[in-house]
Amino acid sequence: MGRITTSRPVVKVTLGEGTRRRPDSLAVEEPLEIRVAGTPLAVTMRTPGQDVELALGFLISEGIVASGDEFRSAIHCGGPGTGGTENTYNVLDVSLAPGVALPTDAQSRNFYTTSSCGVCGKASIDAVETVSHYDVAGDPVTVDAEALATYPTVLRDHQAAFDKTGGLHAAGLFDAATGELLVLREDVGRHNAVDKVVGWAALQGRLPLTGCVLQVSGRASFELAQKAVMAGVPVLAAVSAPSSLAVELAARAGLTLVGFLRGRSMNLYARADRIVIPTDSATAAAKELHHDYH
């Protein structure tokens, strides 16, 4: 288990009541260097824990591998047997299955990637629009809007590390048919949390993630939409806003994109046909749309 939280002294100030010194829990943020067959591929800032899932999810989102079958093993470098004297658990070397092509120089991200933006440093948007192995547009899944509205609360209720620190993003995978939360991962980086979910699914042999909803705790960036498409997820829901590029990608790929999912309200930005709306709400929405155009 990784070092998810740590404690540091803080001076608590309450206006009108004075100050006091107390310990405060913080979300741990450390670099992880991902290597493939000994060659550095990327460095990302992450919350330690589920590093293998994170690395595998990253490889899937970059189009380097398509499923867990193309992954063989992974080892943290620096400890006994790897030539190092101390294992910091911040370097992970991934071995791919026999016959799987190694990353090309063009796919390599030999630079520092911040926890807030996994795409930073890409030469262009075209460079991150990797062709998915899965047909997201063809997924016939439907999601009940009433059930979908409960997902953010379920996600929040299962965020154990967030309760301690208030500083972690979360991504959860839900079964669209039953509403069951299949897995939840937390991380200081929203894209890392999604990679960990995708990596978990790959290790479980569940790709493509047909019939599933990916719920995230923050906004829906272009990269999160891309990661959903690359994993075969048909529905991406976020509690905050999507970016314009995320909406454009969702529309092109046939991904249902839901934003501002809060309480009993939500915005449907792409493939709204998959969301089953109660009759009274659907009638009201139709009347409002008719009014807007007349």
Short mmCIF file of C-alpha atoms in Angstrom, two decimals:
data_model
loop_
_atom_site.label_atom_id
_atom_site.label_comp_id
_atom_site.label_asym_id
_atom_site.label_seq_id
_atom_site.Cartn_x
_atom_site.Cartn_y
_atom_site.Cartn_z
CA MET A 1 0.00 0.00 0.00
CA GLY A 2 1.37 3.39 -0.91
CA ARG A 3 1.95 6.38 1.27
CA ILE A 4 -1.43 7.99 0.64
CA THR A 5 -1.51 10.55 3.45
CA THR A 6 0.99 12.26 5.71
CA SER A 7 0.78 14.61 8.68
CA ARG A 8 2.32 18.05 9.02
CA PRO A 9 1.99 20.72 11.71
CA VAL A 10 -0.27 23.65 10.83
CA VAL A 11 -1.28 26.85 12.55
CA LYS A 12 -5.07 26.98 12.62
CA VAL A 13 -6.43 30.51 12.58
CA THR A 14 -10.02 31.26 13.61
CA LEU A 15 -10.83 34.93 13.43
CA GLY A 16 -12.12 36.18 16.74
CA GLU A 17 -10.92 33.07 18.55
CA GLY A 18 -7.14 33.14 18.07
CA THR A 19 -4.70 30.53 16.80
CA ARG A 20 -3.64 27.03 17.71
CA ARG A 21 -1.05 24.61 16.39
CA ARG A 22 -2.24 21.15 15.39
CA PRO A 23 -1.35 18.30 13.02
CA ASP A 24 -3.01 18.30 9.61
CA SER A 25 -3.40 15.41 7.16
CA LEU A 26 -2.13 16.01 3.64
CA ALA A 27 -2.44 14.00 0.44
CA VAL A 28 1.00 12.65 -0.51
CA GLU A 29 2.33 13.70 -3.90
CA GLU A 30 5.45 12.01 -5.29
CA PRO A 31 6.86 11.49 -8.78
CA LEU A 32 6.48 8.17 -10.57
CA GLU A 33 8.77 7.39 -13.47
CA ILE A 34 7.20 4.84 -15.80
CA ARG A 35 9.66 2.72 -17.77
CA VAL A 36 8.97 0.09 -20.41
CA ALA A 37 11.63 -2.61 -20.80
CA GLY A 38 14.06 -0.38 -18.92
CA THR A 39 13.52 2.70 -21.09
CA PRO A 40 11.98 5.79 -19.43
CA LEU A 41 8.60 6.67 -20.94
CA ALA A 42 6.98 9.28 -18.68
CA VAL A 43 7.09 10.97 -15.30
CA THR A 44 3.87 11.87 -13.54
CA MET A 45 3.14 13.31 -10.11
CA ARG A 46 0.82 10.95 -8.28
CA THR A 47 -0.42 9.69 -4.94
CA PRO A 48 1.54 6.46 -4.25
CA GLY A 49 -0.52 3.29 -4.40
CA GLN A 50 -1.93 1.17 -7.24
CA ASP A 51 1.16 2.10 -9.29
CA VAL A 52 0.82 -0.93 -11.58
CA GLU A 53 -2.79 -0.02 -12.33
CA LEU A 54 -1.71 3.57 -12.98
CA ALA A 55 1.06 2.55 -15.38
CA LEU A 56 -1.11 0.06 -17.25
CA GLY A 57 -3.97 2.54 -17.54
CA PHE A 58 -1.53 5.11 -18.88
CA LEU A 59 -0.22 2.66 -21.50
CA ILE A 60 -3.79 1.91 -22.60
CA SER A 61 -4.75 5.58 -22.86
CA GLU A 62 -1.64 6.22 -24.97
CA GLY A 63 -2.47 3.35 -27.32
CA ILE A 64 0.71 1.44 -26.43
CA VAL A 65 -1.27 -1.61 -25.28
CA ALA A 66 -4.93 -2.48 -25.81
CA SER A 67 -5.65 -4.87 -22.94
CA GLY A 68 -4.26 -6.61 -19.88
CA ASP A 69 -3.21 -9.54 -22.08
CA GLU A 70 -0.44 -7.37 -23.55
CA PHE A 71 1.01 -6.71 -20.08
CA ARG A 72 3.40 -9.21 -18.49
CA SER A 73 4.76 -7.77 -15.23
CA ALA A 74 6.05 -4.69 -13.43
CA ILE A 75 8.67 -4.07 -10.78
CA HIS A 76 9.62 -1.07 -8.68
CA CYS A 77 13.26 -0.28 -9.42
CA GLY A 78 15.96 0.65 -6.94
CA GLY A 79 15.75 -2.29 -4.59
CA PRO A 80 17.58 -5.62 -4.44
CA GLY A 81 18.13 -7.18 -7.83
CA THR A 82 17.80 -3.93 -9.77
CA GLY A 83 21.19 -2.44 -9.00
CA GLY A 84 20.00 0.11 -6.46
CA THR A 85 20.68 0.39 -2.76
CA GLU A 86 17.34 1.91 -1.74
CA ASN A 87 13.92 1.38 -3.26
CA THR A 88 11.96 4.63 -3.24
CA TYR A 89 9.05 2.94 -5.05
CA ASN A 90 8.98 5.92 -7.40
CA VAL A 91 10.32 4.12 -10.50
CA LEU A 92 8.23 1.38 -12.09
CA ASP A 93 9.58 -0.76 -14.93
CA VAL A 94 6.89 -2.46 -17.01
CA SER A 95 7.45 -5.58 -19.10
CA LEU A 96 5.11 -6.21 -22.02
CA ALA A 97 3.96 -9.60 -23.25
CA PRO A 98 6.05 -11.34 -25.93
CA GLY A 99 5.41 -9.92 -29.38
CA VAL A 100 3.99 -6.60 -28.17
CA ALA A 101 5.74 -3.66 -29.80
CA LEU A 102 7.68 -1.34 -27.51
CA PRO A 103 6.81 2.38 -27.43
CA THR A 104 8.24 4.46 -30.24
CA ASP A 105 10.24 7.62 -29.70
CA ALA A 106 7.18 9.61 -30.77
CA GLN A 107 5.15 8.07 -27.93
CA SER A 108 7.74 8.78 -25.28
CA ARG A 109 7.08 11.55 -22.80
CA ASN A 110 10.53 12.18 -21.43
CA PHE A 111 9.54 15.20 -19.41
CA TYR A 112 7.95 16.20 -16.15
CA THR A 113 4.15 15.86 -16.12
CA THR A 114 2.21 17.72 -13.44
CA SER A 115 -0.59 16.13 -11.47
CA SER A 116 -3.06 18.71 -12.77
CA CYS A 117 -2.52 18.14 -16.48
CA GLY A 118 -1.41 14.89 -18.03
CA VAL A 119 -1.47 16.28 -21.55
CA CYS A 120 0.88 19.22 -20.91
CA GLY A 121 3.85 19.17 -23.27
CA LYS A 122 2.14 17.39 -26.15
CA ALA A 123 3.04 18.96 -29.47
CA SER A 124 -0.58 19.27 -30.59
CA ILE A 125 -4.10 18.06 -29.96
CA ASP A 126 -3.71 15.71 -32.92
CA ALA A 127 -0.91 13.93 -31.07
CA VAL A 128 -3.22 12.82 -28.26
CA GLU A 129 -6.17 11.74 -30.40
CA THR A 130 -5.06 8.12 -30.46
CA VAL A 131 -7.33 5.75 -32.34
CA SER A 132 -9.20 3.54 -29.89
CA HIS A 133 -9.32 -0.23 -30.25
CA TYR A 134 -12.97 -0.17 -29.14
CA ASP A 135 -16.23 0.98 -30.73
CA VAL A 136 -17.64 3.36 -28.13
CA ALA A 137 -20.29 4.73 -30.48
CA GLY A 138 -21.72 1.24 -31.02
CA ASP A 139 -22.32 0.51 -27.33
CA PRO A 140 -26.14 0.16 -26.87
CA VAL A 141 -26.03 0.98 -23.14
CA THR A 142 -28.65 3.22 -21.55
CA VAL A 143 -28.48 4.85 -18.13
CA ASP A 144 -31.41 5.83 -15.93
CA ALA A 145 -31.09 9.53 -15.10
CA GLU A 146 -32.42 8.98 -11.58
CA ALA A 147 -29.68 6.42 -10.88
CA LEU A 148 -27.01 8.56 -12.55
CA ALA A 149 -27.87 11.45 -10.25
CA THR A 150 -26.85 9.34 -7.24
CA TYR A 151 -23.36 8.47 -8.53
CA PRO A 152 -21.52 11.59 -7.23
CA THR A 153 -22.83 10.96 -3.71
CA VAL A 154 -21.83 7.30 -3.84
CA LEU A 155 -18.40 8.33 -5.10
CA ARG A 156 -17.96 10.88 -2.33
CA ASP A 157 -19.14 8.43 0.37
CA HIS A 158 -16.39 5.97 -0.65
CA GLN A 159 -13.51 8.50 -0.72
CA ALA A 160 -11.68 7.42 2.42
CA ALA A 161 -8.51 9.42 1.72
CA PHE A 162 -10.45 12.56 0.78
CA ASP A 163 -12.12 12.48 4.21
CA LYS A 164 -8.68 12.79 5.79
CA THR A 165 -7.10 15.33 3.46
CA GLY A 166 -9.73 17.09 1.36
CA GLY A 167 -7.15 17.07 -1.44
CA LEU A 168 -7.73 14.07 -3.70
CA HIS A 169 -9.62 13.54 -6.94
CA ALA A 170 -11.64 10.37 -7.42
CA ALA A 171 -12.77 8.25 -10.35
CA GLY A 172 -15.32 5.50 -10.02
CA LEU A 173 -16.60 2.88 -12.43
CA PHE A 174 -20.30 2.01 -12.23
CA ASP A 175 -22.28 -0.81 -13.83
CA ALA A 176 -24.93 1.04 -15.84
CA ALA A 177 -27.47 -1.79 -15.52
CA THR A 178 -27.30 -2.28 -11.74
CA GLY A 179 -25.78 0.99 -10.50
CA GLU A 180 -23.11 -0.98 -8.62
CA LEU A 181 -19.82 0.78 -7.91
CA LEU A 182 -17.26 -1.61 -9.37
CA VAL A 183 -14.08 0.20 -8.33
CA LEU A 184 -12.95 3.58 -7.01
CA ARG A 185 -9.50 5.11 -7.08
CA GLU A 186 -8.18 8.37 -5.59
CA ASP A 187 -5.18 10.46 -6.58
CA VAL A 188 -3.86 14.02 -6.49
CA GLY A 189 -4.16 13.95 -10.30
CA ARG A 190 -7.59 13.47 -11.86
CA HIS A 191 -6.03 11.77 -14.87
CA ASN A 192 -4.07 9.42 -12.58
CA ALA A 193 -7.27 8.38 -10.80
CA VAL A 194 -8.81 7.46 -14.15
CA ASP A 195 -5.67 5.60 -15.24
CA LYS A 196 -5.82 3.55 -12.04
CA VAL A 197 -9.43 2.61 -12.76
CA VAL A 198 -8.59 1.62 -16.35
CA GLY A 199 -5.53 -0.31 -15.17
CA TRP A 200 -7.66 -2.18 -12.63
CA ALA A 201 -10.12 -3.09 -15.37
CA ALA A 202 -7.32 -4.31 -17.64
CA LEU A 203 -5.85 -6.51 -14.91
CA GLN A 204 -9.33 -7.93 -14.30
CA GLY A 205 -9.78 -8.71 -18.01
CA ARG A 206 -12.75 -6.34 -18.26
CA LEU A 207 -11.74 -4.25 -21.28
CA PRO A 208 -13.55 -2.88 -23.18
CA LEU A 209 -15.67 -1.31 -20.46
CA THR A 210 -18.97 -1.72 -22.26
CA GLY A 211 -22.09 -1.02 -20.25
CA CYS A 212 -20.21 1.14 -17.74
CA VAL A 213 -20.25 4.73 -16.54
CA LEU A 214 -17.03 6.49 -15.54
CA GLN A 215 -17.82 9.05 -12.84
CA VAL A 216 -15.19 11.66 -11.94
CA SER A 217 -15.12 14.08 -9.03
CA GLY A 218 -13.95 17.16 -10.94
CA ARG A 219 -14.18 18.55 -14.42
CA ALA A 220 -14.18 16.59 -17.68
CA SER A 221 -11.02 17.55 -19.56
CA PHE A 222 -10.07 16.45 -23.06
CA GLU A 223 -7.68 13.87 -21.65
CA LEU A 224 -10.31 12.25 -19.43
CA ALA A 225 -12.63 11.94 -22.43
CA GLN A 226 -9.78 10.39 -24.40
CA LYS A 227 -9.00 7.91 -21.63
CA ALA A 228 -12.67 6.88 -21.50
CA VAL A 229 -12.76 6.30 -25.27
CA MET A 230 -9.49 4.35 -25.23
CA ALA A 231 -10.90 2.03 -22.55
CA GLY A 232 -14.21 1.54 -24.35
CA VAL A 233 -16.26 3.45 -21.76
CA PRO A 234 -19.54 4.66 -23.32
CA VAL A 235 -20.53 7.21 -20.65
CA LEU A 236 -18.38 9.79 -18.85
CA ALA A 237 -19.98 11.88 -16.09
CA ALA A 238 -18.40 14.76 -14.18
CA VAL A 239 -19.61 16.92 -11.31
CA SER A 240 -18.10 19.99 -12.93
CA ALA A 241 -17.70 21.47 -16.40
CA PRO A 242 -16.33 19.79 -19.51
CA SER A 243 -13.89 21.58 -21.77
CA SER A 244 -14.79 22.46 -25.35
CA LEU A 245 -12.30 19.90 -26.67
CA ALA A 246 -13.77 17.20 -24.44
CA VAL A 247 -17.20 17.88 -25.92
CA GLU A 248 -15.81 17.83 -29.47
CA LEU A 249 -14.02 14.52 -28.86
CA ALA A 250 -17.12 12.98 -27.25
CA ALA A 251 -19.25 13.97 -30.22
CA ARG A 252 -16.75 12.51 -32.70
CA ALA A 253 -16.25 9.27 -30.78
CA GLY A 254 -19.86 8.64 -29.76
CA LEU A 255 -19.13 9.08 -26.06
CA THR A 256 -22.00 10.20 -23.83
CA LEU A 257 -20.66 13.19 -21.89
CA VAL A 258 -22.47 14.46 -18.80
CA GLY A 259 -21.33 17.58 -16.97
CA PHE A 260 -22.42 19.56 -13.90
CA LEU A 261 -23.93 16.39 -12.42
CA ARG A 262 -25.05 17.82 -9.08
CA GLY A 263 -28.09 16.89 -7.05
CA ARG A 264 -30.91 16.23 -9.50
CA SER A 265 -29.46 18.38 -12.26
CA MET A 266 -27.12 17.57 -15.15
CA ASN A 267 -26.07 18.85 -18.57
CA LEU A 268 -25.91 16.39 -21.48
CA TYR A 269 -23.26 17.48 -24.00
CA ALA A 270 -23.00 14.49 -26.35
CA ARG A 271 -24.97 11.28 -27.09
CA ALA A 272 -27.83 12.36 -24.84
CA ASP A 273 -29.92 9.48 -26.27
CA ARG A 274 -28.28 7.07 -23.83
CA ILE A 275 -29.69 8.87 -20.76
CA VAL A 276 -33.21 7.71 -19.91
CA ILE A 277 -35.08 10.71 -18.50
CA PRO A 278 -38.31 10.36 -16.43
CA THR A 279 -41.43 11.20 -18.46
CA ASP A 280 -42.30 14.40 -16.56
CA SER A 281 -38.74 15.75 -16.88
CA ALA A 282 -38.51 14.77 -20.53
CA THR A 283 -41.80 16.53 -21.31
CA ALA A 284 -40.65 19.69 -19.55
CA ALA A 285 -37.34 19.61 -21.40
CA ALA A 286 -39.10 19.18 -24.74
CA LYS A 287 -41.35 22.17 -24.02
CA GLU A 288 -38.36 24.33 -23.07
CA LEU A 289 -36.50 23.30 -26.22
CA HIS A 290 -39.59 24.08 -28.33
CA HIS A 291 -39.84 27.52 -26.70
CA ASP A 292 -36.16 28.25 -27.42
CA TYR A 293 -36.63 27.62 -31.12
CA HIS A 294 -39.92 29.48 -31.59
#
